[in-house]
Short mmCIF file of C-alpha atoms in Angstrom, two decimals:
data_model
loop_
_atom_site.label_atom_id
_atom_site.label_comp_id
_atom_site.label_asym_id
_atom_site.label_seq_id
_atom_site.Cartn_x
_atom_site.Cartn_y
_atom_site.Cartn_z
CA MET A 7 127.05 156.56 114.40
CA LYS A 8 125.06 154.31 115.59
CA LYS A 9 122.37 154.11 112.67
CA LYS A 10 125.34 153.60 110.77
CA ASN A 11 125.97 150.40 113.43
CA SER A 12 122.75 149.08 112.27
CA LEU A 13 122.68 149.61 109.19
CA LEU A 14 125.65 147.26 108.79
CA LYS A 15 124.98 144.96 110.83
CA LYS A 16 121.32 144.85 108.76
CA GLN A 17 123.45 143.81 105.24
CA THR A 18 125.71 141.58 107.23
CA LYS A 19 122.48 140.04 107.90
CA GLU A 20 121.10 139.78 104.79
CA SER A 21 124.26 138.67 103.47
CA PHE A 22 124.47 136.25 105.89
CA PHE A 23 120.79 135.09 105.13
CA THR A 24 121.69 135.45 100.59
CA ILE A 25 124.56 133.02 101.37
CA ILE A 26 122.74 130.74 102.93
CA VAL A 27 119.47 130.74 100.53
CA LEU A 28 122.57 130.82 97.59
CA LYS A 29 123.95 127.06 98.91
CA ILE A 30 120.75 125.57 99.25
CA LYS A 31 120.03 126.41 95.52
CA GLU A 32 123.59 125.33 94.81
CA VAL A 33 123.03 121.92 96.88
CA SER A 34 118.93 121.49 94.94
CA PHE A 35 120.87 122.12 91.56
CA LEU A 36 123.95 119.42 92.20
CA LYS A 37 121.41 116.95 94.60
CA LYS A 38 119.23 117.23 90.45
CA PHE A 39 122.36 116.91 88.64
CA PHE A 40 123.44 113.50 90.30
CA LYS A 41 119.74 112.49 90.35
CA PHE A 42 120.11 113.12 87.00
CA LEU A 43 123.55 110.75 86.35
CA LYS A 44 121.90 108.39 87.89
CA ASN A 45 118.91 108.07 85.96
CA ASP A 46 118.78 109.23 82.47
CA PHE A 47 122.35 108.22 81.96
CA LEU A 48 122.77 104.91 83.91
CA PHE A 49 125.66 106.19 85.82
CA GLU A 50 124.66 103.64 88.20
CA PHE A 51 125.57 100.93 85.43
CA PHE A 52 129.04 102.03 85.60
CA SER A 53 129.30 101.68 89.62
CA ILE A 54 132.18 99.41 91.37
CA GLN A 55 129.32 97.77 93.07
CA HIS A 56 127.43 96.98 89.68
CA PHE A 57 130.56 94.89 88.15
CA TYR A 58 131.10 93.55 91.73
CA LEU A 59 127.34 91.59 91.54
CA ILE A 60 127.56 90.65 87.89
CA TYR A 61 131.16 89.26 89.20
CA LEU A 62 129.00 87.48 91.79
CA VAL A 63 126.86 85.93 89.66
CA GLU A 64 128.86 84.83 86.99
CA LYS A 65 130.55 82.96 90.05
CA LEU A 66 127.59 81.62 91.53
CA ILE A 67 126.12 80.42 87.93
CA SER A 68 129.59 78.71 88.04
CA ASN A 69 129.74 77.35 90.45
CA TYR A 70 126.97 76.21 91.76
CA GLU A 71 124.14 73.73 89.98
CA ILE A 72 121.24 76.48 88.91
CA ASN A 73 118.13 75.94 87.08
CA ASN A 74 115.56 78.50 88.52
CA VAL A 75 116.23 82.17 89.69
CA TYR A 76 114.36 84.96 91.28
CA ILE A 77 115.12 88.28 91.15
CA SER A 78 113.30 90.88 92.59
CA SER A 79 114.02 93.84 90.72
CA PRO A 80 114.60 96.47 89.02
CA PRO A 81 117.30 98.24 88.15
CA PHE A 82 118.05 95.29 85.72
CA PRO A 83 121.81 95.02 86.32
CA LEU A 84 123.37 95.14 82.50
CA LEU A 85 124.53 91.63 80.89
CA ILE A 86 122.86 89.58 83.43
CA ASN A 87 120.17 88.41 81.36
CA ARG A 88 123.61 87.14 79.49
CA ILE A 89 125.28 85.58 82.58
CA LEU A 90 121.58 83.71 83.33
CA LYS A 91 121.20 82.63 79.17
CA LYS A 92 120.13 79.22 79.75
CA LYS A 93 117.75 79.67 83.33
CA LYS A 94 114.95 80.22 83.94
CA ILE A 95 114.20 83.98 85.15
CA HIS A 96 110.92 84.62 87.96
CA LEU A 97 111.15 88.21 88.23
CA ASP A 98 109.21 89.88 90.72
CA MET A 99 108.26 93.27 89.66
CA ARG A 100 107.61 95.73 92.12
CA ASP A 101 108.06 98.83 91.00
CA PRO A 102 108.34 100.23 87.41
CA TRP A 103 111.81 100.93 85.52
CA GLY A 104 111.54 102.04 81.73
CA THR A 105 108.19 103.12 82.14
CA HIS A 106 108.02 105.09 85.24
CA GLN A 107 106.78 108.91 84.72
CA SER A 108 108.78 110.46 86.75
CA LEU A 109 112.38 108.40 87.43
CA SER A 110 114.25 110.06 84.12
CA LYS A 111 113.36 112.23 80.93
CA ILE A 112 115.12 110.37 78.58
CA LYS A 113 113.47 106.81 78.41
CA PHE A 114 114.19 105.33 74.99
CA HIS A 115 116.84 103.44 76.62
CA ARG A 116 115.91 102.62 79.60
CA LYS A 117 112.80 100.70 77.74
CA PHE A 118 115.70 99.15 75.41
CA ILE A 119 117.48 97.36 78.13
CA GLU A 120 113.65 96.88 79.96
CA LYS A 121 112.06 95.21 77.46
CA LYS A 122 115.32 92.74 76.25
CA PHE A 123 115.43 91.79 79.53
CA LEU A 124 111.41 90.65 79.93
CA ASN A 125 111.40 88.48 77.10
CA SER A 126 114.60 86.62 78.59
CA CYS A 127 111.54 85.87 81.73
CA HIS A 128 109.85 82.93 82.46
CA SER A 129 107.63 84.58 85.01
CA ILE A 130 107.22 88.49 85.92
CA SER A 131 104.57 89.32 88.86
CA VAL A 132 104.18 92.62 89.80
CA GLY A 133 103.05 95.25 92.52
CA SER A 134 100.38 96.68 90.77
CA LYS A 135 96.96 96.43 87.69
CA HIS A 136 98.22 99.24 86.57
CA HIS A 137 101.82 98.75 85.77
CA GLN A 138 100.57 94.87 84.63
CA ARG A 139 98.30 96.70 82.33
CA ILE A 140 101.48 99.16 80.82
CA LEU A 141 103.66 96.16 80.42
CA LYS A 142 101.09 94.14 78.00
CA GLU A 143 100.53 98.04 76.13
CA GLU A 144 104.52 98.26 75.93
CA TYR A 145 105.94 95.36 75.58
CA LYS A 146 102.85 93.26 74.89
CA ILE A 147 104.55 90.70 77.94
CA ASN A 148 101.71 89.31 80.58
CA SER A 149 102.38 89.36 84.52
CA ASN A 150 100.27 88.03 87.25
CA VAL A 151 99.94 91.04 90.33
CA LEU A 152 100.32 90.33 93.15
CA TYR A 153 100.60 93.16 96.11
CA ASN A 154 102.40 93.62 98.62
CA TYR A 155 99.48 92.46 101.04
CA ALA A 156 101.37 92.45 104.78
CA ASP A 157 102.39 89.01 106.37
CA GLU A 158 103.38 88.20 109.55
CA ASP A 159 106.02 85.61 108.10
CA SER A 160 108.22 88.90 107.71
CA ASN A 161 107.13 91.31 109.68
CA ASP A 162 106.66 92.27 113.65
CA PHE A 163 103.38 94.06 113.70
CA SER A 164 103.14 93.66 117.32
CA GLU A 165 101.78 96.11 119.16
CA VAL A 166 104.63 98.47 121.09
CA LYS A 167 106.76 96.35 123.51
CA LEU A 168 107.89 98.55 126.70
CA ASN A 169 112.04 98.55 125.48
CA GLU A 170 111.38 99.63 122.07
CA PHE A 171 109.19 102.84 123.39
CA ASN A 172 111.50 103.88 126.00
CA LYS A 173 114.03 104.04 122.41
CA LEU A 174 111.82 106.46 120.23
CA ASP A 175 111.80 109.71 120.05
CA LYS A 176 111.39 111.88 123.84
CA LYS A 177 109.45 114.93 122.32
CA PHE A 178 107.20 111.95 120.15
CA ILE A 179 106.36 110.34 123.22
CA LYS A 180 105.73 113.52 125.70
CA ASP A 181 102.88 114.53 122.27
CA ILE A 182 101.57 111.59 122.24
CA LYS A 183 100.58 111.74 125.79
CA SER A 184 99.19 115.30 125.51
CA PHE A 185 97.99 115.76 121.75
CA GLU A 186 96.46 113.82 119.12
CA VAL A 187 99.33 112.87 116.55
CA TRP A 188 99.48 112.08 112.78
CA SER A 189 102.76 110.53 111.47
CA TYR A 190 103.94 110.28 107.65
CA ILE A 191 106.29 107.18 107.29
CA GLY A 192 108.38 107.19 104.32
CA THR A 193 109.61 109.87 101.43
CA THR A 194 108.10 111.75 99.85
CA PRO A 195 110.64 111.34 96.10
CA ASP A 196 110.77 114.18 93.27
CA GLY A 197 107.62 113.70 91.30
CA PHE A 198 105.30 112.14 92.93
CA TYR A 199 103.82 114.50 95.46
CA ASN A 200 101.73 117.46 95.07
CA LEU A 201 103.73 118.67 98.73
CA ASN A 202 102.85 122.29 98.81
CA LYS A 203 98.62 121.27 98.33
CA ILE A 204 99.60 118.49 100.61
CA ALA A 205 101.01 121.19 103.13
CA LYS A 206 98.41 123.65 102.82
CA ILE A 207 96.18 121.62 103.57
CA LEU A 208 97.55 120.32 106.48
CA GLU A 209 98.54 124.02 108.00
CA LYS A 210 94.95 124.84 108.50
CA ARG A 211 94.15 121.75 110.55
CA LEU A 212 97.06 122.50 112.51
CA PHE A 213 94.74 125.77 112.51
CA PHE A 214 91.69 124.88 113.42
CA GLN A 215 92.42 121.89 116.04
CA LYS A 216 94.72 123.51 118.20
CA ASN A 217 95.78 120.26 120.22
CA LEU A 218 97.09 118.53 117.33
CA LYS A 219 101.27 117.52 115.98
CA ILE A 220 102.21 115.85 112.65
CA TYR A 221 104.84 113.90 112.33
CA PHE A 222 107.19 113.54 109.52
CA ILE A 223 109.36 110.09 109.91
CA GLY A 224 111.94 109.20 107.51
CA ASN A 225 111.29 112.35 105.00
CA ASN A 226 111.89 116.09 105.24
CA GLU A 227 111.16 116.97 101.88
CA ILE A 228 108.00 118.46 102.57
CA LYS A 229 109.85 120.29 105.17
CA TYR A 230 109.64 123.37 102.79
CA PHE A 231 106.38 124.22 102.27
CA PHE A 232 105.54 124.86 106.06
CA LYS A 233 105.33 128.19 107.54
CA LYS A 234 108.39 128.27 109.38
CA ASN A 235 106.22 129.31 112.36
CA LEU A 236 104.97 125.87 112.14
CA ILE A 237 108.05 123.85 112.37
CA GLU A 238 109.53 126.56 115.62
CA SER A 239 106.25 125.63 117.56
CA GLU A 240 107.24 122.07 116.70
CA ARG A 241 103.38 122.17 115.84
CA VAL A 242 104.88 120.09 112.50
CA ASN A 243 108.27 117.67 113.12
CA PHE A 244 110.98 115.89 111.64
CA LEU A 245 112.38 112.21 112.70
CA SER A 246 114.79 110.55 110.41
CA ARG A 247 114.07 107.97 108.60
CA VAL A 248 114.20 104.71 111.25
CA ASN A 249 114.29 100.90 110.58
CA ARG A 250 110.35 99.29 109.95
CA ARG A 251 110.03 98.00 112.77
CA GLU A 252 110.78 101.47 114.63
CA ALA A 253 108.39 102.40 111.84
CA MET A 254 105.77 99.89 112.99
CA CYS A 255 106.06 101.49 116.12
CA TYR A 256 105.42 105.13 115.41
CA LEU A 257 102.57 103.65 113.26
CA HIS A 258 101.06 102.58 116.16
CA LEU A 259 100.84 105.10 118.68
CA SER A 260 99.95 107.66 116.20
CA LYS A 261 96.71 108.54 116.77
CA PHE A 262 95.71 108.50 112.50
CA ALA A 263 98.37 107.61 109.74
CA LEU A 264 99.16 109.92 106.89
CA HIS A 265 98.90 108.90 103.32
CA PHE A 266 99.33 111.09 100.28
CA GLY A 267 99.01 110.21 96.95
CA HIS A 268 100.42 109.98 93.66
CA TYR A 269 100.21 112.98 90.43
CA PHE A 270 100.47 109.13 88.62
CA ASP A 271 97.98 106.09 88.84
CA GLY A 272 99.80 102.65 90.16
CA TYR A 273 102.28 101.43 92.96
CA PRO A 274 99.98 101.57 95.66
CA THR A 275 103.07 101.81 98.55
CA THR A 276 104.31 99.28 100.57
CA LYS A 277 102.99 101.32 104.16
CA LEU A 278 99.83 101.52 102.76
CA PHE A 279 99.11 97.45 103.12
CA GLU A 280 101.29 97.79 106.47
CA MET A 281 98.81 100.05 107.47
CA ILE A 282 95.60 97.45 106.41
CA TYR A 283 96.91 94.93 108.25
CA ILE A 284 97.17 96.54 111.44
CA LYS A 285 93.77 98.58 110.67
CA LYS A 286 95.50 101.80 111.10
CA PRO A 287 93.01 105.09 110.86
CA ILE A 288 93.95 106.36 107.70
CA ILE A 289 93.64 110.32 106.28
CA PRO A 290 94.83 109.80 102.96
CA LEU A 291 95.19 112.72 101.60
CA LEU A 292 95.43 113.78 97.43
CA VAL A 293 94.13 110.27 96.74
CA ASP A 294 92.81 109.70 92.40
CA GLN A 295 89.43 108.37 92.23
CA ASN A 296 90.36 106.47 89.68
CA HIS A 297 93.57 105.35 90.72
CA GLU A 298 94.66 102.37 92.22
CA PRO A 299 95.18 102.98 95.24
CA SER A 300 91.78 104.10 95.70
CA GLU A 301 90.43 100.46 94.99
CA LEU A 302 92.14 99.30 97.97
CA LEU A 303 91.06 102.29 99.86
CA LYS A 304 87.33 101.30 99.04
CA LYS A 305 87.62 98.09 100.08
CA HIS A 306 89.66 97.45 103.35
CA TYR A 307 88.57 101.39 105.01
CA GLY A 308 85.45 101.84 102.84
CA ILE A 309 86.37 105.02 101.49
CA HIS A 310 84.88 106.58 98.70
CA GLU A 311 85.39 109.59 98.45
CA SER A 312 88.83 111.69 97.94
CA ILE A 313 90.08 114.23 100.06
CA MET A 314 91.12 117.00 97.49
CA SER A 315 91.04 120.14 99.92
CA TYR A 316 90.61 121.07 103.95
CA GLU A 317 87.00 120.96 102.98
CA ASP A 318 87.13 117.35 102.51
CA LEU A 319 89.01 116.59 105.58
CA SER A 320 86.98 118.23 107.60
CA LYS A 321 83.68 116.08 106.09
CA TYR A 322 85.93 113.31 106.39
CA LEU A 323 87.27 113.06 110.37
CA ASN A 324 83.57 114.94 111.09
CA ASN A 325 81.82 110.89 109.66
CA ILE A 326 85.01 109.30 111.42
CA ARG A 327 84.38 111.10 114.66
CA HIS A 328 80.42 111.53 114.81
CA GLY A 329 79.76 109.10 112.52
#
């Protein structure tokens, strides 16, 4: 009877975990499906917000004498170039859209919309040399490169104030007093990063460096690539997304800031420029030497070699700590 009960409990437990796994897969599938609808079928263009935006722009244009329009985009609101037909459009394009490698599987309609809009612009600035080159090759369109260099006028990069410190995560505050803390701040969108390889490199470092804890702030996509025991023992920690000033506080208080290289070239992240601005010690993982962010790391940090393995990471840290 005891054996039967034990077997029943085991089966119930296994069934429970099977249901959980299936639910996770179901959520993952739905997430990918809605992303497909948004990016490939452009469902966002048929939202109430999109039509309301068009209405507001049209109202502004009809009520005021406007000659120059400055847009930070994409995505490009449909019909906006028709509404702004006689205006000088100055586009500051921080991210790619139609030419992005991983945003969508179907690209021809995105490229058609993008090219039509870009051709109606008076001036275009982009966030990387790579993007500048792509626009030239794909659309025969010229643009200027303006990096996202940080400045004090638009952001608060000052040291952490006491009232700010007291509002931060209690576990984080406790850990920075007893451990060496590395932090990654931001998201890790699908198809951008080799999260499995990044997790494996960091896991090995955690094994050999017992006084190390790692925090991911605003991102938990990488969570599923770490061993469960590292999360349960709080060697690897995850915090919810925070505002820009809070993110800066976590950045200031961490020993090192983690930075991850994309699979593809171009598009240096805003966080990288913020780290450069406050001269934050950085650990850049999987940044390809042939990619544009590598140029910035060489220029501002003197980092001339890629960290593509645990051995590379150990060598990098030894050079920092021992010169």
